[in-house]
Amino acid sequence: MSNKVIHVLYNDDDILMDAVKKTRAAHHHIEEVYTPFPVHGLDKAMGLATTRIAICSFLYGLVGLSVATAMMNFIMIQDWPQDIGGKPSFSYIQNMPAFVPVMFEMTVFFAAHLMVITFYMRSKLWPFKSAENPDVRTTDDHFLMEVAVHGDENQLVSFFENTGAVEVKVIEKH
Amino acid sequence: MYTFSSRLKTIALVLMVLGILGIGYSFFTAPKTVEDVEKILAADSHHGGGHADAAHHEPAAHDAHAATTEETHAPAAEAAHDTAHAHAVAATETAHGEHDTVHTEAAVAAHDDHGTAEAAHADAHAAHGEEAHDAHAEHQHHLEHVLGQLQNKPWSAVYVAALFFMLISLGALAFYAIQNAAQAGWSPVLFRVMEGVSSYLIPGAIIVFLILVAGTMDLHKIFIWMDKDVVAEDHLIQAKSGYLNKVFFLIRAAIFMGGWILYRQYARKNSLAQDDATDNSFYKKNFKASAGFLVFFIVTESIMSWDWIMSVDPHWYSTLFGWYVFASFFVSGITVIAMITLYLKSLGHLEYVNTSHIHDLAKFMFGISVFWTYLWFSQFMLIWYADIPEEIVYFKMRIENYNLPFFGMVAMNFVFPVLILINTDFKRLSWIVVMAGIVILCGHYIDFFNMIMPATVGDQWFIGAGEIGAILFFLGLFIFVVFTALTKAPLLAKRNPLIEESKHFHY
């Protein structure tokens, strides 16, 4: 079965936003939108679900806090509770102020780095990955909307030509 | 135009009346003489309870000490005497069969021994008398000390509450100045609320100033360095008297308060004038005045915190104290702005305020709460880590006698807001912001309580009629003054150049 998509190109983000809203209202499924820069409100207009990366980050932060606490409790209190300059190493809480800088930094370290790695994995980004750019102009000054073709192709093309597009192309994918 | 609802006015007046009753009760029941203190301490020791025990611990120890010395002294001296005597007799008997010279020598030696024992006995007696006398004097001294603390208690309660509410309005004023100087696009719809909150600065500053004047007139002993008798024996305070003296202290206070009030009145006047202006000249004036005020503010705020808060512990000093105090009342001021905004919004008076504005205020509450914690911890940890005796006494006192308030406020000012306000959706919900705001405000009241009370009332602290009464009184006065000011002008600044942006602010 042929898998056709329409590539609609715009040269202005406001026109793109209007086009996205019209397309959604006409119940055409938007596969993807390629933009050279973040377009504020585009995710809402497309009806994308909100990201949960902040929740991940919070949980990673808790992991970092736990790692720091467990590590220093074992090293400084359980394993070898030495008297270092009179610091009270009888229990974790007694010497806690000295551990807080490490606990804080480890929390931030885990929250930040694991979140970034999560982002790379979820966005499928890594070195030597081949770019998925359908049109080089989308990294410079053009906006591209990709819509799957169902039903009448000509009717779809004329619909998108009326949304202020500078170019409409029908592409055979794969 | 907003009208001060009669219901809220009644609430404010009731709070003030209840507060005056509480304050009056605490002044009325404060002990007048040492005998009263003795009775209070005795009653405390019978009732027990953690706090009373701590308070009673010292006199009890004195008593016990005096009693044991008396009991153990007599038999010990007696025994010493007996051995010496027995030794002398034995020596005389053994020496008897030998040379006369030896006899005499031994007898003399024995006699000497006896004499030493006698002398020792007499010494011990004298020592005992002195010790008992010392214990008594010490106990008396302790009672006078506690009397001073208990007489300070109602004054300190009023001072803490007066200072707290005045600084809230100063915090809101600083926030207002920052918004003006930064030309923030989101906040102009909230300017009239901020101006309303800062209107309390005038009565609040006057009340705090009167309390400071009362201190220089020796009506209370919140500032121990104002006490001539104390200074006469205290080299550390003497060395600071070039700075810590009554006249200079009042002059500084007058300049600081005068400067803040001047800016507040000037900015308010320009802000109202801008409503009917044909150009932006008043806006520009406010911009310049705000930038100038912020420079003045950060200098005076720092000195203010040394004068009015740090000088209650005149032997102790901390370099980041000014910032710490600033963070505490700045977050309180922002919280009050958010809460009053939500109240007015719920009555339908703030047409253009949307959840994005509330979200921004909640972000500030969150961020400055963390900033406060950062400073609190930095101050605590640096002193705890180095553990220099002259610095650590400040925290030792607080951890031993104010354990729950001291660590409880960290939970209220940091843990709670961080966990509740970290969520973006929560920051848009009125009830969450109000709830977090109430906890933050209570937490920062306790913060100021912890800064003042340990130095003025020591371990005799309690959050009772005087403290709650003072809070209620100043809360009532604050509500009355602020909401009266809010009725004086439309709640939307009309011709502010950034007002359109602010109306459509969307995060």
XYZ file of C-alpha atoms in Angstrom:
681
model
C 0.000 0.000 0.000
C 1.331 3.363 -0.930
C 2.085 5.635 1.994
C 1.680 9.160 0.776
C 2.190 12.305 2.810
C 1.749 15.968 1.970
C 4.540 18.382 2.810
C 3.175 21.888 3.252
C 5.724 24.687 3.559
C 5.142 28.073 5.198
C 7.460 31.022 5.644
C 5.872 32.573 8.744
C 5.127 31.087 12.145
C 1.819 32.979 12.513
C 0.567 31.524 9.211
C 1.768 28.127 10.364
C -0.206 28.439 13.602
C -3.376 29.361 11.707
C -2.820 26.492 9.288
C -2.358 24.031 12.147
C -5.596 25.182 13.732
C -7.471 24.911 10.417
C -6.019 21.473 9.738
C -7.038 20.239 13.159
C -10.521 21.697 12.669
C -10.793 19.829 9.341
C -9.750 16.606 11.120
C -6.632 15.958 9.059
C -4.001 14.117 11.008
C -0.772 16.113 11.383
C 2.152 13.677 11.353
C 4.840 16.199 12.195
C 5.746 19.879 12.069
C 9.333 20.973 11.357
C 10.339 24.496 12.456
C 13.682 26.319 12.557
C 12.988 27.575 16.106
C 10.496 26.911 18.905
C 7.098 28.345 18.010
C 5.338 29.376 21.193
C 1.975 27.652 21.561
C 2.504 25.219 18.666
C 2.294 22.160 20.935
C -1.034 23.358 22.298
C -2.368 24.100 18.835
C -1.331 20.632 17.684
C -2.928 19.090 20.748
C 0.252 17.409 21.938
C 0.286 15.959 25.439
C 2.387 17.883 27.959
C 5.852 16.620 28.754
C 6.478 14.600 31.912
C 10.199 15.261 31.949
C 9.899 17.517 35.018
C 8.379 14.622 36.963
C 11.270 12.409 35.863
C 13.716 15.046 36.970
C 12.106 15.321 40.392
C 12.347 11.563 40.871
C 15.972 11.523 39.688
C 16.675 14.256 42.220
C 15.260 12.054 44.971
C 17.501 9.247 43.766
C 20.515 11.553 43.936
C 19.585 12.649 47.446
C 19.260 9.016 48.522
C 22.585 8.073 46.960
C 24.377 10.953 48.677
C 22.784 10.172 52.042
C 23.444 6.440 51.857
C 26.999 6.958 50.659
C 28.015 9.402 53.361
C 26.149 7.583 56.080
C 28.053 4.415 55.231
C 31.462 6.029 54.771
C 31.446 8.627 57.511
C 29.216 7.063 60.172
C 29.008 3.282 59.742
C 32.247 2.133 58.185
C 34.893 4.215 59.898
C 33.509 6.838 62.278
C 36.773 8.682 62.828
C 37.082 11.843 64.855
C 38.066 14.366 62.204
C 38.592 17.766 63.764
C 36.031 17.133 66.483
C 33.089 16.660 64.139
C 30.479 14.445 65.787
C 30.299 11.235 63.753
C 28.059 9.334 66.189
C 24.994 9.567 63.974
C 24.152 10.980 60.577
C 21.917 13.748 61.876
C 24.592 15.036 64.262
C 27.025 15.705 61.465
C 24.439 16.503 58.814
C 25.263 20.181 58.146
C 28.660 19.033 56.869
C 26.953 16.646 54.426
C 24.355 19.062 53.071
C 26.575 20.579 50.342
C 27.202 17.098 48.955
C 23.547 16.110 49.305
C 22.502 19.238 47.433
C 25.005 18.849 44.630
C 24.242 15.168 44.151
C 20.525 15.940 43.975
C 21.122 18.556 41.288
C 23.630 16.363 39.470
C 21.297 13.384 39.241
C 18.244 15.496 38.442
C 20.019 17.378 35.660
C 22.055 14.674 34.001
C 19.520 11.876 34.138
C 16.880 14.264 32.838
C 19.078 15.224 29.895
C 19.821 11.595 29.140
C 16.109 10.832 29.355
C 15.490 13.637 26.901
C 18.052 12.258 24.454
C 16.628 8.774 24.688
C 13.007 9.847 24.314
C 13.892 12.216 21.430
C 16.137 9.560 19.841
C 19.138 11.859 19.715
C 22.690 10.606 19.701
C 25.983 11.214 17.871
C 26.177 9.779 14.316
C 22.419 9.617 14.095
C 21.320 10.417 10.551
C 19.221 13.573 10.393
C 15.505 13.204 9.684
C 15.162 16.484 7.939
C 12.627 16.397 5.101
C 13.702 19.761 3.663
C 16.887 21.677 4.484
C 15.030 24.989 4.448
C 13.230 24.036 7.684
C 16.447 24.653 9.622
C 16.717 28.154 8.249
C 13.549 30.084 7.541
C 10.754 27.716 6.502
C 8.129 25.789 8.422
C 6.966 22.409 7.196
C 3.810 20.545 8.112
C 3.555 16.875 7.206
C 0.044 15.457 6.821
C -0.901 11.898 5.943
C -2.970 11.470 2.793
C -6.307 9.745 3.210
C -9.035 10.005 0.616
C -8.972 12.551 -2.174
C -5.438 13.783 -2.797
C -6.314 16.751 -4.995
C -8.875 18.030 -2.569
C -6.256 17.897 0.208
C -3.706 19.759 -1.872
C -6.146 22.557 -2.654
C -7.128 22.713 1.038
C -3.523 23.296 2.059
C -2.878 25.746 -0.748
C -5.603 27.885 0.791
C -3.900 27.960 4.189
C -1.226 30.395 3.055
C 1.332 27.778 2.061
C 4.266 28.765 -0.096
C 4.630 25.202 -1.398
C 2.612 21.988 -1.261
C 4.217 18.672 -2.235
C 2.881 15.130 -2.279
C 5.598 12.698 -1.230
C 5.757 8.924 -1.366
C 7.233 7.806 1.927
C 9.396 4.657 2.199
C -13.335 51.241 43.018
C -12.998 48.804 45.856
C -15.055 49.397 48.961
C -13.893 48.158 52.334
C -16.596 45.646 53.233
C -18.071 46.264 56.666
C -17.585 42.595 57.494
C -13.836 42.774 56.939
C -13.690 46.066 58.829
C -15.437 44.391 61.766
C -13.009 41.469 61.631
C -10.062 43.888 61.665
C -11.463 45.801 64.629
C -12.261 42.611 66.541
C -8.697 41.393 65.943
C -7.330 44.675 67.257
C -9.520 44.586 70.374
C -8.631 40.941 71.086
C -4.995 41.794 70.494
C -5.064 44.728 72.914
C -6.696 42.478 75.529
C -3.988 39.846 75.041
C -1.178 42.410 75.174
C -2.738 44.085 78.224
C -3.123 40.744 79.965
C 0.514 39.839 79.376
C 1.725 43.213 80.694
C -0.627 42.933 83.677
C 0.521 39.428 84.607
C 4.233 40.085 84.122
C 5.990 39.742 87.501
C 6.912 42.981 89.284
C 9.332 41.736 91.937
C 11.807 38.964 92.647
C 9.293 37.346 95.024
C 6.801 36.996 92.165
C 9.463 35.272 90.089
C 10.230 32.867 92.940
C 6.551 31.942 93.106
C 6.355 31.465 89.350
C 9.431 29.259 89.305
C 8.145 27.242 92.265
C 4.775 26.787 90.560
C 6.551 25.764 87.368
C 8.592 23.111 89.144
C 5.425 21.607 90.639
C 3.637 21.469 87.343
C 6.590 19.908 85.559
C 6.412 19.886 81.785
C 9.403 20.074 79.471
C 9.696 23.807 79.325
C 9.066 24.457 83.006
C 11.703 21.889 83.865
C 14.253 23.623 81.745
C 13.386 26.935 83.333
C 13.598 25.522 86.822
C 16.731 23.553 86.270
C 19.148 26.224 87.376
C 17.685 27.244 90.760
C 17.112 23.605 91.595
C 20.758 22.867 90.931
C 21.777 25.774 93.146
C 19.607 24.567 95.964
C 20.878 21.043 95.677
C 24.444 22.273 95.626
C 23.998 24.368 98.731
C 22.302 21.517 100.571
C 24.955 18.920 99.756
C 27.876 21.130 100.764
C 26.236 21.736 104.102
C 25.646 18.056 104.750
C 28.966 16.710 103.568
C 31.036 19.465 105.052
C 30.524 18.712 108.759
C 31.519 15.011 108.878
C 34.476 15.584 106.563
C 35.955 18.334 108.701
C 35.190 16.332 111.805
C 36.992 13.299 110.409
C 40.027 15.374 109.461
C 40.167 16.753 112.953
C 39.885 13.260 114.514
C 42.726 11.749 112.499
C 45.016 14.627 113.284
C 44.270 14.316 116.976
C 44.721 10.535 117.018
C 48.013 10.886 115.219
C 49.227 13.407 117.750
C 48.309 11.129 120.685
C 49.975 8.110 119.087
C 53.090 10.115 118.384
C 53.273 11.283 121.981
C 52.935 7.715 123.299
C 55.608 6.163 121.046
C 58.032 8.972 121.642
C 57.614 8.701 125.403
C 60.077 5.784 125.837
C 62.814 7.517 123.834
C 64.783 10.704 124.252
C 63.265 13.689 125.782
C 64.298 15.804 122.881
C 62.509 13.442 120.582
C 59.520 13.551 122.842
C 59.428 17.250 122.785
C 59.951 17.379 119.055
C 57.261 14.810 118.468
C 54.922 16.572 120.797
C 55.606 19.821 119.045
C 55.109 18.147 115.697
C 51.911 16.547 116.909
C 50.790 19.834 118.292
C 51.558 21.446 114.978
C 49.583 18.771 113.214
C 46.715 19.398 115.479
C 46.997 23.053 114.864
C 46.938 22.510 111.094
C 43.853 20.367 111.434
C 42.216 23.088 113.473
C 43.174 25.662 110.907
C 41.889 23.428 108.120
C 38.655 23.052 109.988
C 38.333 26.763 110.417
C 39.134 27.299 106.741
C 36.580 24.736 105.720
C 34.040 26.489 107.896
C 34.801 29.800 106.360
C 34.683 28.293 102.889
C 31.382 26.694 103.602
C 29.962 29.947 104.827
C 31.171 31.737 101.726
C 29.903 29.033 99.430
C 26.481 29.055 100.981
C 26.520 32.794 100.726
C 27.618 32.548 97.080
C 24.885 30.065 96.295
C 22.361 32.372 97.849
C 23.652 35.391 95.968
C 23.728 33.398 92.778
C 20.170 32.284 93.301
C 19.157 35.865 93.947
C 21.040 36.927 90.850
C 19.285 34.220 88.872
C 15.899 35.403 90.124
C 16.693 38.951 89.065
C 17.786 37.620 85.685
C 14.532 35.720 85.250
C 12.604 38.764 86.435
C 14.258 40.806 83.698
C 13.375 38.160 81.124
C 9.761 37.893 82.235
C 9.358 41.672 82.279
C 10.820 41.755 78.769
C 8.400 39.104 77.538
C 5.333 41.279 76.781
C 7.551 43.992 75.282
C 9.368 41.512 73.080
C 6.070 39.991 71.958
C 4.858 43.420 70.833
C 8.222 44.255 69.281
C 8.439 41.037 67.252
C 4.914 41.430 65.880
C 5.327 45.175 65.199
C 8.615 44.587 63.406
C 7.249 41.624 61.441
C 4.232 43.455 60.037
C 6.209 46.612 59.310
C 8.822 44.585 57.457
C 6.114 42.789 55.456
C 5.008 46.107 54.045
C 8.656 47.084 53.509
C 9.195 43.795 51.652
C 6.192 44.541 49.439
C 7.579 48.042 48.831
C 10.954 46.615 47.815
C 9.183 44.222 45.458
C 7.219 47.139 44.004
C 10.414 49.125 43.474
C 12.058 46.157 41.762
C 9.059 45.710 39.441
C 9.245 49.414 38.552
C 12.983 49.512 38.056
C 13.018 46.250 36.093
C 10.097 47.473 33.932
C 8.406 44.143 34.481
C 5.633 43.572 31.969
C 3.559 41.187 34.022
C 3.074 43.043 37.281
C 1.537 46.499 36.642
C -1.987 45.106 37.176
C -0.837 44.307 40.730
C 0.733 47.715 41.442
C -2.236 49.061 43.361
C -2.262 45.971 45.576
C 1.454 46.468 46.289
C 0.881 50.155 47.009
C -1.921 49.151 49.361
C 0.280 46.699 51.244
C 3.083 49.249 51.497
C 0.671 51.822 52.971
C 1.045 50.033 56.308
C 4.667 51.202 56.349
C 3.715 54.598 57.815
C 1.800 53.471 60.958
C 3.989 50.373 61.250
C 7.237 52.333 61.181
C 5.890 54.856 63.674
C 4.978 52.072 66.116
C 8.367 50.380 65.769
C 10.060 53.748 66.232
C 8.066 54.373 69.408
C 9.141 50.975 70.751
C 12.763 51.877 69.994
C 12.282 55.219 71.763
C 10.762 53.367 74.724
C 13.970 51.323 74.832
C 16.147 54.430 74.967
C 13.933 55.684 77.827
C 14.659 52.427 79.719
C 11.021 51.349 79.661
C 12.086 47.915 78.468
C 15.309 45.932 78.218
C 15.066 44.466 74.710
C 18.339 46.202 73.834
C 20.686 45.279 76.634
C 23.382 47.652 75.392
C 21.111 50.564 76.375
C 21.502 49.565 80.023
C 24.206 51.755 81.645
C 24.952 49.235 84.416
C 25.501 46.448 81.914
C 27.714 48.568 79.669
C 29.829 49.697 82.641
C 30.973 46.119 83.193
C 31.063 44.975 79.593
C 34.182 45.770 77.606
C 32.787 44.304 74.409
C 29.769 46.603 74.426
C 31.928 49.532 75.503
C 34.064 48.967 72.452
C 30.946 49.113 70.274
C 29.431 52.154 71.982
C 30.651 54.424 69.201
C 28.028 52.737 67.054
C 25.622 51.337 69.616
C 24.562 54.445 71.479
C 21.052 55.717 71.982
C 21.239 58.992 70.074
C 22.929 57.632 66.965
C 20.594 54.628 67.080
C 17.477 56.807 66.986
C 18.923 59.090 64.333
C 19.639 56.094 62.115
C 16.162 54.679 62.672
C 14.570 58.021 61.820
C 16.614 58.365 58.617
C 15.861 54.821 57.461
C 12.149 54.961 58.155
C 11.930 58.479 56.784
C 13.635 57.418 53.566
C 11.391 54.425 53.034
C 8.209 56.364 53.752
C 9.386 59.195 51.493
C 9.843 56.825 48.558
C 6.555 55.085 49.256
C 4.601 58.371 49.302
C 6.414 59.755 46.272
C 5.940 56.597 44.203
C 2.281 56.361 45.147
C 1.720 60.019 44.235
C 3.377 59.563 40.847
C 1.537 56.335 40.215
C -1.823 58.046 40.798
C -0.767 61.087 38.767
C 0.194 58.808 35.867
C -3.464 57.692 35.662
C -4.568 61.124 34.477
C -1.392 62.194 32.728
C -1.015 62.913 29.029
C 2.584 61.720 28.820
C 4.851 59.261 30.662
C 6.783 61.784 32.766
C 5.407 60.434 36.057
C 6.269 56.911 35.007
C 9.833 57.997 34.285
C 10.048 59.766 37.630
C 8.923 56.580 39.335
C 11.466 54.562 37.415
C 14.299 56.806 38.598
C 12.961 57.011 42.136
C 12.667 53.223 42.307
C 16.220 52.685 41.140
C 17.460 55.209 43.692
C 15.319 53.711 46.430
C 16.704 50.228 45.816
C 20.241 51.491 46.393
C 19.130 53.311 49.556
C 17.070 50.324 50.624
C 19.778 47.706 50.437
C 22.166 49.818 52.494
C 19.594 50.855 55.097
C 18.061 47.389 55.258
C 21.410 45.901 56.122
C 22.098 48.480 58.827
C 18.503 48.197 60.059
C 18.990 44.478 60.607
C 22.108 45.131 62.713
C 20.375 47.850 64.692
C 16.962 46.448 65.395
C 17.592 42.729 65.356
C 21.258 41.776 65.685
C 21.942 44.305 68.469
C 19.663 42.410 70.857
C 22.652 40.038 71.026
C 25.354 42.717 71.247
C 28.168 40.188 71.708
C 27.345 38.292 68.541
C 27.697 39.257 64.920
C 27.204 37.692 61.522
C 28.106 39.193 58.178
C 25.266 37.833 56.060
C 22.643 38.725 58.650
C 21.259 41.636 56.639
C 20.598 39.443 53.624
C 19.069 36.791 55.797
C 16.613 39.236 57.360
C 15.885 40.683 53.918
C 15.035 37.276 52.457
C 12.764 36.578 55.388
C 10.580 39.664 55.065
C 10.841 39.859 51.271
C 9.202 36.461 50.862
C 6.611 37.427 53.478
C 5.835 40.623 51.573
C 5.409 38.745 48.281
C 3.206 36.192 50.024
C 0.968 38.910 51.413
C 0.716 40.498 47.939
C -0.355 37.118 46.526
C -2.903 36.509 49.275
C -4.486 39.963 49.047
C -4.554 39.661 45.240
C -6.380 36.347 45.533
C -8.827 37.830 48.037
C -9.627 40.823 45.836
C -9.797 38.576 42.771
C -12.254 36.279 44.528
C -14.474 39.318 45.113
C -14.234 40.145 41.408
C -12.255 43.371 41.790
C -9.189 42.496 39.751
C -10.578 41.936 36.292
C -7.258 41.499 34.496
C -5.483 39.312 37.014
C -5.342 35.763 35.706
C -3.775 32.534 36.889
C -0.519 33.465 35.146
C -0.072 36.429 37.497
C -0.772 34.172 40.470
C 1.637 31.647 39.014
C 4.364 34.289 38.846
C 3.798 35.381 42.438
C 3.820 31.746 43.563
C 7.115 31.253 41.725
C 8.552 34.183 43.639
C 7.242 32.715 46.903
C 8.901 29.440 46.017
C 12.170 30.931 44.846
C 12.648 33.381 47.708
C 11.727 30.658 50.206
C 14.622 28.634 48.856
C 16.809 31.746 48.916
C 15.922 32.311 52.564
C 16.829 28.704 53.338
C 20.095 29.083 51.529
C 21.014 32.062 53.697
C 19.705 30.443 56.875
C 21.748 27.348 56.227
C 24.844 29.255 55.149
C 24.780 31.281 58.335
C 24.129 28.227 60.499
C 26.530 25.859 58.793
C 29.487 28.234 58.709
C 29.155 28.897 62.426
C 28.418 25.251 63.283
C 31.357 24.012 61.233
C 34.000 26.313 62.703
C 32.418 26.158 66.151
C 34.131 29.302 67.449
C 32.785 29.789 70.995
C 31.976 33.482 70.590
C 29.811 32.742 67.561
C 28.341 29.372 68.386
C 26.607 30.556 71.566
C 23.958 32.115 69.338
C 22.916 28.751 67.896
C 23.657 26.723 71.016
C 21.131 28.828 72.897
C 18.539 28.432 70.150
C 18.999 24.713 69.641
C 18.869 23.964 73.361
C 15.998 26.218 74.341
C 14.149 26.864 71.081
C 14.550 23.510 69.424
C 11.061 23.156 67.976
C 10.677 26.750 66.720
C 14.237 26.785 65.400
C 13.963 23.635 63.308
C 10.194 23.852 62.866
C 10.569 27.094 60.927
C 12.923 25.378 58.483
C 10.195 22.843 57.786
C 7.588 25.608 57.422
C 9.734 27.990 55.383
C 11.521 25.481 53.207
C 10.305 21.886 53.130
C 6.612 22.693 52.897
C 6.768 25.410 50.218
C 9.319 23.458 48.178
C 7.196 20.335 48.075
C 3.892 22.109 47.490
C 4.931 24.965 45.171
C 7.259 22.984 42.914
C 4.295 21.841 40.836
C 3.276 24.178 38.002
C -0.391 23.273 38.248
C -0.435 23.805 42.006
C 0.960 27.316 41.583
C -2.217 28.272 39.721
C -4.647 26.993 42.345
C -5.840 29.689 44.726
C -6.312 27.438 47.707
C -2.836 25.942 47.378
C -1.233 29.381 47.150
C -3.242 30.647 50.136
C -2.414 27.565 52.198
C 1.281 27.761 51.344
C 1.127 31.500 52.073
C -0.313 30.971 55.551
C 2.402 28.436 56.391
C 5.132 30.724 55.011
C 3.856 33.711 56.990
C 3.612 31.707 60.224
C 7.082 30.317 59.542
C 8.591 33.751 59.070
C 6.891 35.096 62.172
C 8.640 32.276 64.035
C 11.835 33.270 62.255
C 11.632 36.764 63.745
C 10.561 35.242 67.053
C 13.737 33.149 66.989
C 15.865 36.175 66.196
C 14.575 38.391 69.032
C 13.272 36.211 71.847
C 16.351 34.155 72.822
C 18.209 37.384 73.584
C 15.410 39.099 75.453
C 13.472 36.394 77.300
C 15.853 33.449 77.025
C 14.420 30.148 78.151
C 11.308 31.857 79.561
C 9.711 31.999 76.100
C 6.194 30.890 75.388
C 3.742 31.657 72.611
C 0.914 32.720 74.881
C -1.560 35.557 75.329
C 1.027 38.292 74.830
C 2.529 36.870 71.660
C -0.765 35.868 70.044
C -2.369 39.096 71.212
C 0.390 41.129 69.582
C 0.018 39.186 66.334
C -3.760 39.690 66.337
C -3.465 43.384 67.098
C -0.986 44.077 64.333
C -2.845 41.792 61.927
C -6.027 43.752 62.588
C -4.230 47.067 62.178
C -2.533 45.810 59.019
C -5.827 44.700 57.467
C -7.476 47.966 58.458
C -4.746 50.206 57.050
C -4.117 48.196 53.887
C -7.733 47.789 52.858
C -8.468 51.422 53.671
C -5.633 52.384 51.331
C -7.024 50.060 48.653
C -10.321 51.989 48.638
C -8.529 55.266 47.894
C -7.714 54.588 44.244
C -8.909 52.417 41.349
C -7.362 48.945 41.502
C -6.015 49.201 37.965
C -3.175 51.584 37.136
C -4.653 53.122 33.979
C -1.915 54.807 31.989
C 1.088 52.765 32.970
C 3.035 52.165 29.730
C 3.231 48.453 30.502
C -0.356 47.971 31.581
C -1.565 46.545 28.257
C 1.147 43.934 28.303
C 0.323 43.146 31.892
C -3.402 42.774 31.151
C -2.655 40.193 28.512
C 0.118 38.536 30.415
C 0.042 34.861 29.801
C 2.549 32.345 30.895
